[in-house]
Coordinates of C-alpha atoms in Angstrom, one line a residue:
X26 CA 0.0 0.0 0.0
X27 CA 1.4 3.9 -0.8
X28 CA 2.2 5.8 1.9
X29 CA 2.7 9.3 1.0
X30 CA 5.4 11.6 2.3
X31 CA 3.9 15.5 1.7
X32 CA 6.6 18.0 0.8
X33 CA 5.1 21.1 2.2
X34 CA 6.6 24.7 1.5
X35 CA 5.0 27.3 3.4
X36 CA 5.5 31.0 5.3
X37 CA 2.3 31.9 6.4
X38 CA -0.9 30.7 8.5
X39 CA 0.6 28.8 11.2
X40 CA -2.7 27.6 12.4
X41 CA -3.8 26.1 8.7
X42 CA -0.7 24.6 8.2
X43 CA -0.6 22.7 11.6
X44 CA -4.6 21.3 10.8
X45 CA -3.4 20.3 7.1
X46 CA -0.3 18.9 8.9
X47 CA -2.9 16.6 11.3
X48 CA -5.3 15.8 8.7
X49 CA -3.1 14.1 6.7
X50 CA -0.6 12.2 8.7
X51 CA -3.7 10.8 10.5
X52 CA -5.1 8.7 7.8
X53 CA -1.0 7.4 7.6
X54 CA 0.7 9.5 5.7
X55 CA 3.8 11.7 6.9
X56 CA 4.9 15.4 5.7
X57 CA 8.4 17.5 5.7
X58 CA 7.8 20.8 6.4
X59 CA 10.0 23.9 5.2
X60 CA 9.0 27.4 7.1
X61 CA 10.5 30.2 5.1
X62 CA 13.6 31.4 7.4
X63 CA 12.3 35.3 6.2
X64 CA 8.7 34.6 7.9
X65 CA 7.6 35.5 11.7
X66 CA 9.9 33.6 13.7
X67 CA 6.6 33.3 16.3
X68 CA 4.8 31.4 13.6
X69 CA 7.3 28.7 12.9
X70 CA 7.6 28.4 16.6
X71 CA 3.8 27.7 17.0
X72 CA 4.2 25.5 14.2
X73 CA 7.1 23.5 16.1
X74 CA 5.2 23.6 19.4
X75 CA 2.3 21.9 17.8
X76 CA 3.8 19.3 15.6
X77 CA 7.4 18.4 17.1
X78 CA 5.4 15.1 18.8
X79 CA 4.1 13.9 15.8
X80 CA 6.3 11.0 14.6
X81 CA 4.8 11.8 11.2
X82 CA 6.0 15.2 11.0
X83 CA 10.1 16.1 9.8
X84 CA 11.2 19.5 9.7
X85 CA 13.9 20.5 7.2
X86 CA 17.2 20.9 8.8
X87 CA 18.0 24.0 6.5
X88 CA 16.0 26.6 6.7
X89 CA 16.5 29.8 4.0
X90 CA 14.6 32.9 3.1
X91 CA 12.3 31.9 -0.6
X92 CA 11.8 34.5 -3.5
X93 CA 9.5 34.1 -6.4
X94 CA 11.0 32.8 -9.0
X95 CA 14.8 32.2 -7.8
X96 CA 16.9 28.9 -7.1
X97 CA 15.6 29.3 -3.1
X98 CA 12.5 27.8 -3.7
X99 CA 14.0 24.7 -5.4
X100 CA 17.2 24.5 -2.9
X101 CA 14.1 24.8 -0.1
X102 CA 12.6 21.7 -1.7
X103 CA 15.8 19.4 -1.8
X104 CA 15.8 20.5 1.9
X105 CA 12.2 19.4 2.7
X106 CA 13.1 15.9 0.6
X107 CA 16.1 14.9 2.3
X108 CA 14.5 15.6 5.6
X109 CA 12.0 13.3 4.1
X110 CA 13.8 10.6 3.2
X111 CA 15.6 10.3 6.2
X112 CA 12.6 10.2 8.6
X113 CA 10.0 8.2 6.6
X114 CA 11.9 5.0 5.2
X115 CA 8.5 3.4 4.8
X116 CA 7.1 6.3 2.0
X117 CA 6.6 5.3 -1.5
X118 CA 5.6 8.5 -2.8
X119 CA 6.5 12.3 -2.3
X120 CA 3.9 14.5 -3.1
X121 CA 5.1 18.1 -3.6
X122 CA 2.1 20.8 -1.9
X123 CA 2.0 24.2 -0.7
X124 CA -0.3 25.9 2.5
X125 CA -3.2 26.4 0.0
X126 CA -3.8 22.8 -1.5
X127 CA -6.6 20.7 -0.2
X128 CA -7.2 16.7 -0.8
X129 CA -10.2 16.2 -3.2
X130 CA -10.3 12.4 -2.6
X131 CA -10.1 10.6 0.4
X132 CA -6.7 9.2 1.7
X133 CA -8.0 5.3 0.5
X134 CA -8.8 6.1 -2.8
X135 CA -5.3 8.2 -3.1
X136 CA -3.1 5.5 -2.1
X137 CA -5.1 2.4 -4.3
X138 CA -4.6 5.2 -7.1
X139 CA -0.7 5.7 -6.7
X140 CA -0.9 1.5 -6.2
X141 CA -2.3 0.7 -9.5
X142 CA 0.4 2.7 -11.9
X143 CA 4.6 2.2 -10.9
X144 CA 4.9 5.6 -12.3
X145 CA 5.9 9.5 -11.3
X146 CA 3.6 12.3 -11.9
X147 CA 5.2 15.4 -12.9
X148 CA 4.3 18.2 -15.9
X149 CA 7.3 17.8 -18.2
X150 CA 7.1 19.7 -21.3
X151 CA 9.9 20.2 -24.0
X152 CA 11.0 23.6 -23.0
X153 CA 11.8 24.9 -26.6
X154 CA 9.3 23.2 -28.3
X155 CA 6.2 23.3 -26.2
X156 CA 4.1 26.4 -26.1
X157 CA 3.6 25.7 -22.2
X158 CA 5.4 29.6 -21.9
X159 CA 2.6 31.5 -23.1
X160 CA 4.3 35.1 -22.1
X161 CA 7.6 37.0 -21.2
X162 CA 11.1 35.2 -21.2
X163 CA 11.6 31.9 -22.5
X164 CA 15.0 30.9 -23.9
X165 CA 16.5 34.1 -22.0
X166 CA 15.8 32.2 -18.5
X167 CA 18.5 29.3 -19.2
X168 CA 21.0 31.2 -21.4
X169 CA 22.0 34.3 -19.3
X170 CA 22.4 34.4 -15.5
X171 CA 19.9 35.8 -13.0
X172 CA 21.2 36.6 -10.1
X173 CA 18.8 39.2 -8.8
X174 CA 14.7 38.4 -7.9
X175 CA 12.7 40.2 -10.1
X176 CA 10.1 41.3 -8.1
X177 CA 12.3 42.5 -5.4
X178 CA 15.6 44.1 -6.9
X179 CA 13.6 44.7 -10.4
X180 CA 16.1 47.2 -11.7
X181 CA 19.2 45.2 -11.0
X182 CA 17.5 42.1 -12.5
X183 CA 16.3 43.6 -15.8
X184 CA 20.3 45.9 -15.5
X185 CA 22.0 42.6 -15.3
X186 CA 20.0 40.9 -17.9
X187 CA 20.8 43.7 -20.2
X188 CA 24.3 44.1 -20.1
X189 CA 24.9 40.5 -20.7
X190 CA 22.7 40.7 -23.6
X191 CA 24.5 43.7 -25.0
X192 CA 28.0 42.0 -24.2
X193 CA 27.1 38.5 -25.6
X194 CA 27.5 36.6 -22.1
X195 CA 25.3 33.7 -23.4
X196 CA 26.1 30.6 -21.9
X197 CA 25.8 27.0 -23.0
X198 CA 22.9 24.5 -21.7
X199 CA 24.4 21.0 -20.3
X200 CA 25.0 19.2 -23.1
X201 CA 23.4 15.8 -21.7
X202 CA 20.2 17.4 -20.7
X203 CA 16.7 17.5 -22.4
X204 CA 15.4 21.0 -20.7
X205 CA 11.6 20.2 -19.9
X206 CA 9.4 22.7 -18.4
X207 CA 5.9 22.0 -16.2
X208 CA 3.9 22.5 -12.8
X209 CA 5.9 22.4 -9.7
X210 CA 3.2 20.0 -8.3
X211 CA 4.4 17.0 -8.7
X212 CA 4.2 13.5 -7.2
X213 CA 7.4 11.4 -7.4
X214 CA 8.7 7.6 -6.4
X215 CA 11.0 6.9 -3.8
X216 CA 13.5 5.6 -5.9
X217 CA 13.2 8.8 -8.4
X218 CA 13.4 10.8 -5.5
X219 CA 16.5 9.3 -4.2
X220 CA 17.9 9.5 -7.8
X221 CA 17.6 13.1 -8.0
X222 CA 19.0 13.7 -4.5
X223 CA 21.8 11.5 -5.8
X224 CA 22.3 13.7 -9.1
X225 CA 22.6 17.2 -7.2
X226 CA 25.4 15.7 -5.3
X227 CA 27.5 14.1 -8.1
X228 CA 26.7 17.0 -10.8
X229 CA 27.8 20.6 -9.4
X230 CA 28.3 21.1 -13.0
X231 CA 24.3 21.2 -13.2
X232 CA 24.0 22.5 -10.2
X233 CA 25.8 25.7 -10.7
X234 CA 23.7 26.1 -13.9
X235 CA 20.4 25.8 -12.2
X236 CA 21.3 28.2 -9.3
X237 CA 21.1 31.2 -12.2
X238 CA 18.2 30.3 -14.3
X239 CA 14.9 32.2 -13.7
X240 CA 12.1 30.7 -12.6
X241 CA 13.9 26.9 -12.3
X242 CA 11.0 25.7 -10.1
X243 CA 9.2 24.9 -13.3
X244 CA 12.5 23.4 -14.8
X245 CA 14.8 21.4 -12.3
X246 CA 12.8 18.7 -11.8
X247 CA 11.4 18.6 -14.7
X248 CA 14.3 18.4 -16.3
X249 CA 15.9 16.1 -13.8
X250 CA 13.1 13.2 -13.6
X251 CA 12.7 13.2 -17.4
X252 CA 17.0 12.9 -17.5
X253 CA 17.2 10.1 -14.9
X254 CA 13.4 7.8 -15.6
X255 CA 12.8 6.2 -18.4
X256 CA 10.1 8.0 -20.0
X257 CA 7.1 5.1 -20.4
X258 CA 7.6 5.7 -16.4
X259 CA 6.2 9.0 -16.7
X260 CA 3.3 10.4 -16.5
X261 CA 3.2 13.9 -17.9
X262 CA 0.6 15.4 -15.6
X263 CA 0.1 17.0 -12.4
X264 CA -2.4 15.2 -9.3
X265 CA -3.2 18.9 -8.4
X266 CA -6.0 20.3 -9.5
X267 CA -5.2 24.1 -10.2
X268 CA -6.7 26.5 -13.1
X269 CA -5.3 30.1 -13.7
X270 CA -7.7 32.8 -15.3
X271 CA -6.7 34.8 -18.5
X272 CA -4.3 37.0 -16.3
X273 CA -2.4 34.5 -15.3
X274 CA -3.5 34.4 -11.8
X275 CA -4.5 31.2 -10.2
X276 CA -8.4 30.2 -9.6
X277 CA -9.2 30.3 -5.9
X278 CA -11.8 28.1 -5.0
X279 CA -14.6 28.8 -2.3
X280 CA -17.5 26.6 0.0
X281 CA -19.5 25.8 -3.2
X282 CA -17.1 24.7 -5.3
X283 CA -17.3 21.4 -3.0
X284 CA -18.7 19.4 -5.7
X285 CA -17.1 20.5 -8.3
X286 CA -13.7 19.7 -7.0
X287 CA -15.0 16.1 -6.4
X288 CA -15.5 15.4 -9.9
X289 CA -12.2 16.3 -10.8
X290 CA -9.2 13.5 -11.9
X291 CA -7.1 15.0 -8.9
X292 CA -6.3 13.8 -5.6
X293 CA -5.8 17.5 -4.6
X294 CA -7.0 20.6 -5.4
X295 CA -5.0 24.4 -5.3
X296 CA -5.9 26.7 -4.1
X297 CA -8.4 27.1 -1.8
X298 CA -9.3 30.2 0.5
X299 CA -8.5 30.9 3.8
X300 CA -12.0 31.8 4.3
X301 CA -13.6 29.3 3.1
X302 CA -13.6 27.2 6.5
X303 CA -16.7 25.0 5.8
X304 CA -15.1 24.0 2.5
X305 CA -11.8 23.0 4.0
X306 CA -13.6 21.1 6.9
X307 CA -15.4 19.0 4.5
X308 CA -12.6 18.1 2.7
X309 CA -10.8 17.3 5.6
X310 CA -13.4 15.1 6.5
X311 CA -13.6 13.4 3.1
X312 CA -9.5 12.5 3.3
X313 CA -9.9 10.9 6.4
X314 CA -13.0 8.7 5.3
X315 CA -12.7 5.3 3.0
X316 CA -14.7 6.6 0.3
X317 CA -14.0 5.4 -3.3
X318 CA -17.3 6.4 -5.2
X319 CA -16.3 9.2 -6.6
X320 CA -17.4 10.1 -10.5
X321 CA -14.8 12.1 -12.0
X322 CA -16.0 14.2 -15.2
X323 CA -13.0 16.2 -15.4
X324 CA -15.6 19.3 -16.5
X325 CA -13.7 21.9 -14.1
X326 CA -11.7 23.4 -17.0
X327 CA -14.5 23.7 -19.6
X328 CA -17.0 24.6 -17.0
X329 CA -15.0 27.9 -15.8
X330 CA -14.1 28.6 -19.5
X331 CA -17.7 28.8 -20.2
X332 CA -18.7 30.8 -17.4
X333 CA -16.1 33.2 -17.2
X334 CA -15.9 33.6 -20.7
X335 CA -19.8 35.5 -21.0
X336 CA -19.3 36.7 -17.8
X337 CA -21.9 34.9 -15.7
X338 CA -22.5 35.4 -12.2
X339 CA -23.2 32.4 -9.5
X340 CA -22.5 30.7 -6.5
X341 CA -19.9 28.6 -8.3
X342 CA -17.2 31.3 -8.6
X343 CA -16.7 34.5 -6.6
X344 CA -17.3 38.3 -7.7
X345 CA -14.8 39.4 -10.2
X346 CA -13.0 42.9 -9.2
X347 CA -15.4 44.4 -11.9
X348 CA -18.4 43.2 -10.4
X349 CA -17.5 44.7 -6.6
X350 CA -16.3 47.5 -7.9
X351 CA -18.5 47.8 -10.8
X352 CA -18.9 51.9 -11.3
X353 CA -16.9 54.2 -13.2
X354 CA -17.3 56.6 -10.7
X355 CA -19.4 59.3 -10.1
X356 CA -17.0 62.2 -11.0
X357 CA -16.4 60.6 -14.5
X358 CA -17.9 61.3 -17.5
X359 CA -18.5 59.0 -20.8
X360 CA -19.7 60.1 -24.2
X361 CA -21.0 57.2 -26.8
X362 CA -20.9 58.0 -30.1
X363 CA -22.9 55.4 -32.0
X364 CA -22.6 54.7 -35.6
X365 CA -22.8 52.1 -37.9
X366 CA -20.6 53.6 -40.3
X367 CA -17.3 52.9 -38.4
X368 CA -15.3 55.7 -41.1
X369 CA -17.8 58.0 -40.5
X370 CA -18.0 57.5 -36.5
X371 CA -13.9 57.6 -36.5
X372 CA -13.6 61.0 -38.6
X373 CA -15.4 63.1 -35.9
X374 CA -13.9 61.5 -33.0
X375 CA -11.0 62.2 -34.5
X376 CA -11.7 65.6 -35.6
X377 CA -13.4 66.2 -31.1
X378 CA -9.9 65.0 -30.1
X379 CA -7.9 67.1 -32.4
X380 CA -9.9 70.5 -31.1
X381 CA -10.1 69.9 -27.5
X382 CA -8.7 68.5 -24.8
X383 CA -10.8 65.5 -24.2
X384 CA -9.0 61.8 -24.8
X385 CA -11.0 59.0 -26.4
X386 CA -11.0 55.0 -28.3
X387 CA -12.6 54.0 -31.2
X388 CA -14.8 51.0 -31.6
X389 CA -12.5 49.6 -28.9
X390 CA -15.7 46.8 -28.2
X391 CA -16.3 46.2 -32.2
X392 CA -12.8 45.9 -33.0
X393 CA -10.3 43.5 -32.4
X394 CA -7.3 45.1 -33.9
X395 CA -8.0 48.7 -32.0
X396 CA -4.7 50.1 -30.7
X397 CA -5.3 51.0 -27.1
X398 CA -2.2 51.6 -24.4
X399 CA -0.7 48.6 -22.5
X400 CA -3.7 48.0 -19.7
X401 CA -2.1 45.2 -17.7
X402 CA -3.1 42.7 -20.5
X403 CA -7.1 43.5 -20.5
X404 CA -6.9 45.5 -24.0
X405 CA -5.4 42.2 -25.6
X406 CA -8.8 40.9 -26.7
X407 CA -12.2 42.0 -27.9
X408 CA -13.4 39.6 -25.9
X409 CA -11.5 40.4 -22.4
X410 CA -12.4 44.0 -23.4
X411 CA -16.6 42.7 -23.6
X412 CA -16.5 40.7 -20.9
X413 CA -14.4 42.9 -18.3
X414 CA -15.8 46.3 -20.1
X415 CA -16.1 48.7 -17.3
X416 CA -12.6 47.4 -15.7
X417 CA -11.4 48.2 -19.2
X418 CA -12.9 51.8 -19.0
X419 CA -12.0 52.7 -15.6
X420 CA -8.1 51.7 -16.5
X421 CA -8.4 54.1 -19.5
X422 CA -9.7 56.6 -17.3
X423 CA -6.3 56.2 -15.1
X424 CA -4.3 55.9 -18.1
X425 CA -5.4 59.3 -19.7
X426 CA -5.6 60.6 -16.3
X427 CA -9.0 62.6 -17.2
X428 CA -12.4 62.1 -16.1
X429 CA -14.1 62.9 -19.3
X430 CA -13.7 60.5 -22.6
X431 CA -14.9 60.1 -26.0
X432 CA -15.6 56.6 -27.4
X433 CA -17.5 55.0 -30.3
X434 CA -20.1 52.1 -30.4
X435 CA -21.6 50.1 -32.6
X436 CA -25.6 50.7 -32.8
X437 CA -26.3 46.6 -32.3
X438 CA -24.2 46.7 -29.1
X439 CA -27.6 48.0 -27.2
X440 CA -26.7 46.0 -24.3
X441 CA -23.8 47.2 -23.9
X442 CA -24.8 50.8 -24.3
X443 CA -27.8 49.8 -21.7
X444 CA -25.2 48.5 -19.2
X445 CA -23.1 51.9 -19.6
X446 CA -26.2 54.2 -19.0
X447 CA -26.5 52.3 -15.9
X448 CA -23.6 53.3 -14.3
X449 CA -23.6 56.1 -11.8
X450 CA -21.2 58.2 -13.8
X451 CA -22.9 60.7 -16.3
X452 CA -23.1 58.9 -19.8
X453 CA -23.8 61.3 -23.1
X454 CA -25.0 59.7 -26.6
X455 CA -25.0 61.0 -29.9
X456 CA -26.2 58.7 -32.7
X457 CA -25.1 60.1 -36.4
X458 CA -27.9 59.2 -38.7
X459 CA -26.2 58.0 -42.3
X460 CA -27.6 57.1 -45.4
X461 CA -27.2 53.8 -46.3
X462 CA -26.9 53.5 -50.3
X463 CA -27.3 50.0 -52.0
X464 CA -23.5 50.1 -53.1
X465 CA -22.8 50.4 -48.9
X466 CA -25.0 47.6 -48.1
X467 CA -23.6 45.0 -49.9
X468 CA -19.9 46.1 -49.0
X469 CA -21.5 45.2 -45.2
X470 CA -23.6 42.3 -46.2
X471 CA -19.9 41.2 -48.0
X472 CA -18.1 41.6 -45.0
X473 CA -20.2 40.0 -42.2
X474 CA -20.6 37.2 -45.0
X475 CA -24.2 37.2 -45.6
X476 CA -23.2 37.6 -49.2
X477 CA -20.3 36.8 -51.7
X478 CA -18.9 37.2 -54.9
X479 CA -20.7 34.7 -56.5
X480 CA -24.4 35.1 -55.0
X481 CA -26.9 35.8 -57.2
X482 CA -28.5 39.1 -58.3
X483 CA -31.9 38.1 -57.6
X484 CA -30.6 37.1 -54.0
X485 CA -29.0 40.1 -53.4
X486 CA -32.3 42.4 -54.4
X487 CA -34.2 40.7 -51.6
X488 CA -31.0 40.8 -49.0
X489 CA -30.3 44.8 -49.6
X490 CA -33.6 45.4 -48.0
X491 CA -33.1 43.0 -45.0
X492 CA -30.0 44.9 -44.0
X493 CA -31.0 48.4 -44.2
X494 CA -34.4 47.6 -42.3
X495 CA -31.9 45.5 -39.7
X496 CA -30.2 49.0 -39.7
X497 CA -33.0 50.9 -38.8
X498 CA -34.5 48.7 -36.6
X499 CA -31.0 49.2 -34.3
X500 CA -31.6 52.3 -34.7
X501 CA -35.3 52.5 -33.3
X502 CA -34.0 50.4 -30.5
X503 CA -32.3 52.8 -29.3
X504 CA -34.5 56.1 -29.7
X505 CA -37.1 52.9 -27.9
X506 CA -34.7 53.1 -25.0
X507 CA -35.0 56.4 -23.8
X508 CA -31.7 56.9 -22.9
X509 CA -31.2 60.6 -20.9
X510 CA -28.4 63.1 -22.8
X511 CA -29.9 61.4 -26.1
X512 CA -28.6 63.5 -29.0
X513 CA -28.2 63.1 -33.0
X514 CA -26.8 64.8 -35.4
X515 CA -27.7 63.7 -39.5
X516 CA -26.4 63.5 -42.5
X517 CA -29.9 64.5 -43.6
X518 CA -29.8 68.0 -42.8
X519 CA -27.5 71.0 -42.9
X520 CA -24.7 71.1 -41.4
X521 CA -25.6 74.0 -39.1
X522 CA -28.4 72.1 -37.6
X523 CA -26.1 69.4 -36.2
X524 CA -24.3 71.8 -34.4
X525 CA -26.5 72.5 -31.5
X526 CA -26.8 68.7 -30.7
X527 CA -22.8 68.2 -30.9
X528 CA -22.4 71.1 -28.3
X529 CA -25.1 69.7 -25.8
X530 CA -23.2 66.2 -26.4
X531 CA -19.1 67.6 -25.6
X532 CA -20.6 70.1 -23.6
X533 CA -18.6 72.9 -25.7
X534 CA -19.5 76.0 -27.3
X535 CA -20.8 77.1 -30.3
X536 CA -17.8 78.1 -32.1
X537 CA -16.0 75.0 -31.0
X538 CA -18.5 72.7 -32.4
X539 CA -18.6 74.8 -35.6
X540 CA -14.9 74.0 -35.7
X541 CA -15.5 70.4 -35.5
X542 CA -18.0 70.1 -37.9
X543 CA -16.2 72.5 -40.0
X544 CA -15.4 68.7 -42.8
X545 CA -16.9 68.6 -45.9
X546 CA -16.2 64.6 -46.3
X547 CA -17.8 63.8 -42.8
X548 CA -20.2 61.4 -44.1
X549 CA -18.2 60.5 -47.7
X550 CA -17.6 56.5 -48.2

């Protein structure tokens, strides 16, 4: 029968860390704990206090202080392993965790699992030729040294990394190694555990090399296991259950995920919140059961995909940012301008931002190629833009460091237009009324691919009158909405008569609108 030693790395919450500690060592299993040495000395102590009895508690002998992303957190794993393998002669597996993971199975049904395959579980990816990097450095972490953390000493990192660059200091890859990238959750054999121990003591060589790559948590092992096992004795996966959101940030799971987590292919789940206490005591009561009817569907991925991704709100995830801090803010002004000719819409924005101070987007929710400033990564897609759309608006705010802004809207995107006028902040519109002749209407019907080269005349004289009613009837939605600070301005009239509208809508004068509309090709295709 397994019997799992836990490699936990930790430096906070004393308190959960001492009940995950006694949760699992009583169903059998054993841990090695590593406190980070730069963490309140009082906590490790409590720690101690409370688990120095238990025979199925170690403590590293070495304790150092961890940084994101450096060699510290992989030298304070080796620690936590050979404190391991030294007190539990008896474990067949070691099963790498962290203060936030949870088991999602019970402790019977982990061990009959890690029984029935003589394999390790470990996330090994070819490093160059997998796409499991989706952003920032990738070759550039093994080739040139780091000897700086990048979140704490950022200009001495990114200074180093530089001048090396500019000086050619590359530096060669051990030759005999595959470099394999992955999840640092792994679960790993005995014997592959004493084989990598054995490894960092006969190769300094690889060693050294390590000690200066960025970010080798996600590479030394890895790299190591996939060097030393033979690879039909791998399993290239991870027995934690973990899900990041389009940021990059992990998924933290709350009191109703409970189910959820269950039907998952996972022995343990990461990571769950500190304040979700009934969650954690019902999985702490599931490990220490015998139960073995579980009915993984493996839907956890898909499922949050599809929820996130239009934006949905329920019990089974918890309030985005956007949601709890959903205004624009009260001092903040918005003005719409909806058109469904985009040329026509983007000539007078352009023509309000060259004669006044106001700042403004295009069809930045119509148009996946707008260029918009670097936003942290939310401008990157129309749909992060739809879905996360007053987050999006508020950082533009901050970035143009106004409180007034100009953007245009499609005239179908009512929804959207609805949600805006909803916000507490004071929201304008001005709708520009276009004609819409039959050479126009098929250029659109062409693009959104209702029609094509090849369709026939007779189909195209009954689809031209389709669109342009579909066109009006957007139109009529939105004069049907009764939106307040409603204005429009027409390509049906003179010009002086759309200039009273355009001054109630900027809120300018009369000689500055004048000077706006002062275009002659305005409304030209």
């Amino acid at each position: 029968m397994a019997k799992i030693a836990f490699i936990l790395l930790c430096h906070k919450d004393p308190a959960a860390i001492i009940d995950q500690a006694e949760r699992l060592t009583a169903a059998g299993d054993c841990m090695a704990i590593h406190f980070d040495a730069s963490a309140d000395p009082i906590a490790y102590q409590q720690i101690r206090d409370a688990l120095d009895d238990n025979p199925n508690v170690a403590f590293a002998k070495k304790r150092i202080k961890c940084g994101w992303g450096e060699w510290s957190l992989v030298q304070a794993t080796l620690h936590a392993m050979r404190a391991a393998v030294g007190a539990f002669p008896r474990a067949t597996h070691f099963y790498m965790l962290s203060g936030d993971c949870m088991a999602i199975k019970s402790a019977t049904y982990a061990h009959e699992f890690l029984d029935a395959d003589d394999v390790d579980y470990i996330e090994s990816f070819d490093f160059f030729a997998s796409d499991w990097i989706k952003t920032g450095m990738k070759a550039d972490r093994l080739i040139y040294r780091h000897w700086f953390n990048e979140r704490s000493r950022k200009r001495l990192f990114y200074a180093s990394y530089e001048l090396q660059k500019k000086l050619g200091f590359k530096r060669d890859i051990p030759a005999d190694l595959q470099m394999m990238i992955g999840s640092q959750w792994w679960c790993l054999r005995r014997r592959t555990v004493e084989w990598v121990l054995d490894f960092t003591r006969d190769r300094p060589d690889v060693m050294r090399f390590f000690k200066t790559t960025w970010i080798p948590d996600e590479t030394f092992f890895q790299t190591l296991v996939r060097h030393l096992v033979p690879s039909a004795e791998i399993k290239t996966r991870t027995l934690t259950f973990l899900m990041f959101t389009d940021y990059g940030m992990p998924v933290t799971f709350y009191n109703d995920h409970y189910d959820l987590l269950l039907s998952q292919d996972f022995l343990f789940a990461r990571k769950v919140s500190p304040d979700a206490l009934e969650l954690k005591e019902r999985l702490g009561d599931l490990y220490a059961s015998e139960r073995m009817d579980f009915q993984t569907s493996n839907e956890g991925l898909t499922l949050f995909k599809f929820l996130t991704g239009r934006g949905r709100i329920g019990r089974r995830f918890a309030p985005r940012f956007w949601e709890r801090e959903s205004s624009l803010g009260r001092e903040r002004e918005l003005m719409v301008i909806a058109c469904k000719k985009w040329h026509v819409a983007k000539r007078l924005l352009g023509r309000i931002l060259d004669h006044t101070q106001l700042k403004g987007a295009e069809y930045l929710f119509d148009e996946e190629d707008n260029v918009l400033p670097d936003l942290g990564g939310i401008q990157t897609t129309l749909d992060k833009r739809t879905r996360h759309r007053r987050a999006l608006m508020r950082l533009l705010y901050d970035h143009y460091e106004q409180n007034r802004m100009v953007i245009c809207l499609d005239p179908s995107n009512l929804d959207l237009l609805s949600d805006l006028f909803a916000d507490n902040s004071t929201t304008r519109l001005l709708e520009i009324e276009c004609r819409f002749e039959d050479e126009y209407l098929l250029g659109h019907a062409k693009r959104v691919g209702l029609a094509g080269e090849m369709t026939p005349q007779d189909t195209i004289d009954r689809l031209l009158p389709t669109v342009r009613q579909n066109f009006l009837f957007e139109s009529d939605q939105i004069k049907d909405a009764d939106f307040p600070n409603y204005f429009k301005i027409s390509q049906n009239v003179p010009r002086d008569e759309n200039i009273a509208p355009l001054m109630a809508f900027l809120d300018v004068t009369e000689d500055k609108a004048r000077e706006i509309l002062n275009i002659d090709y305005l409304f030209e295709d």
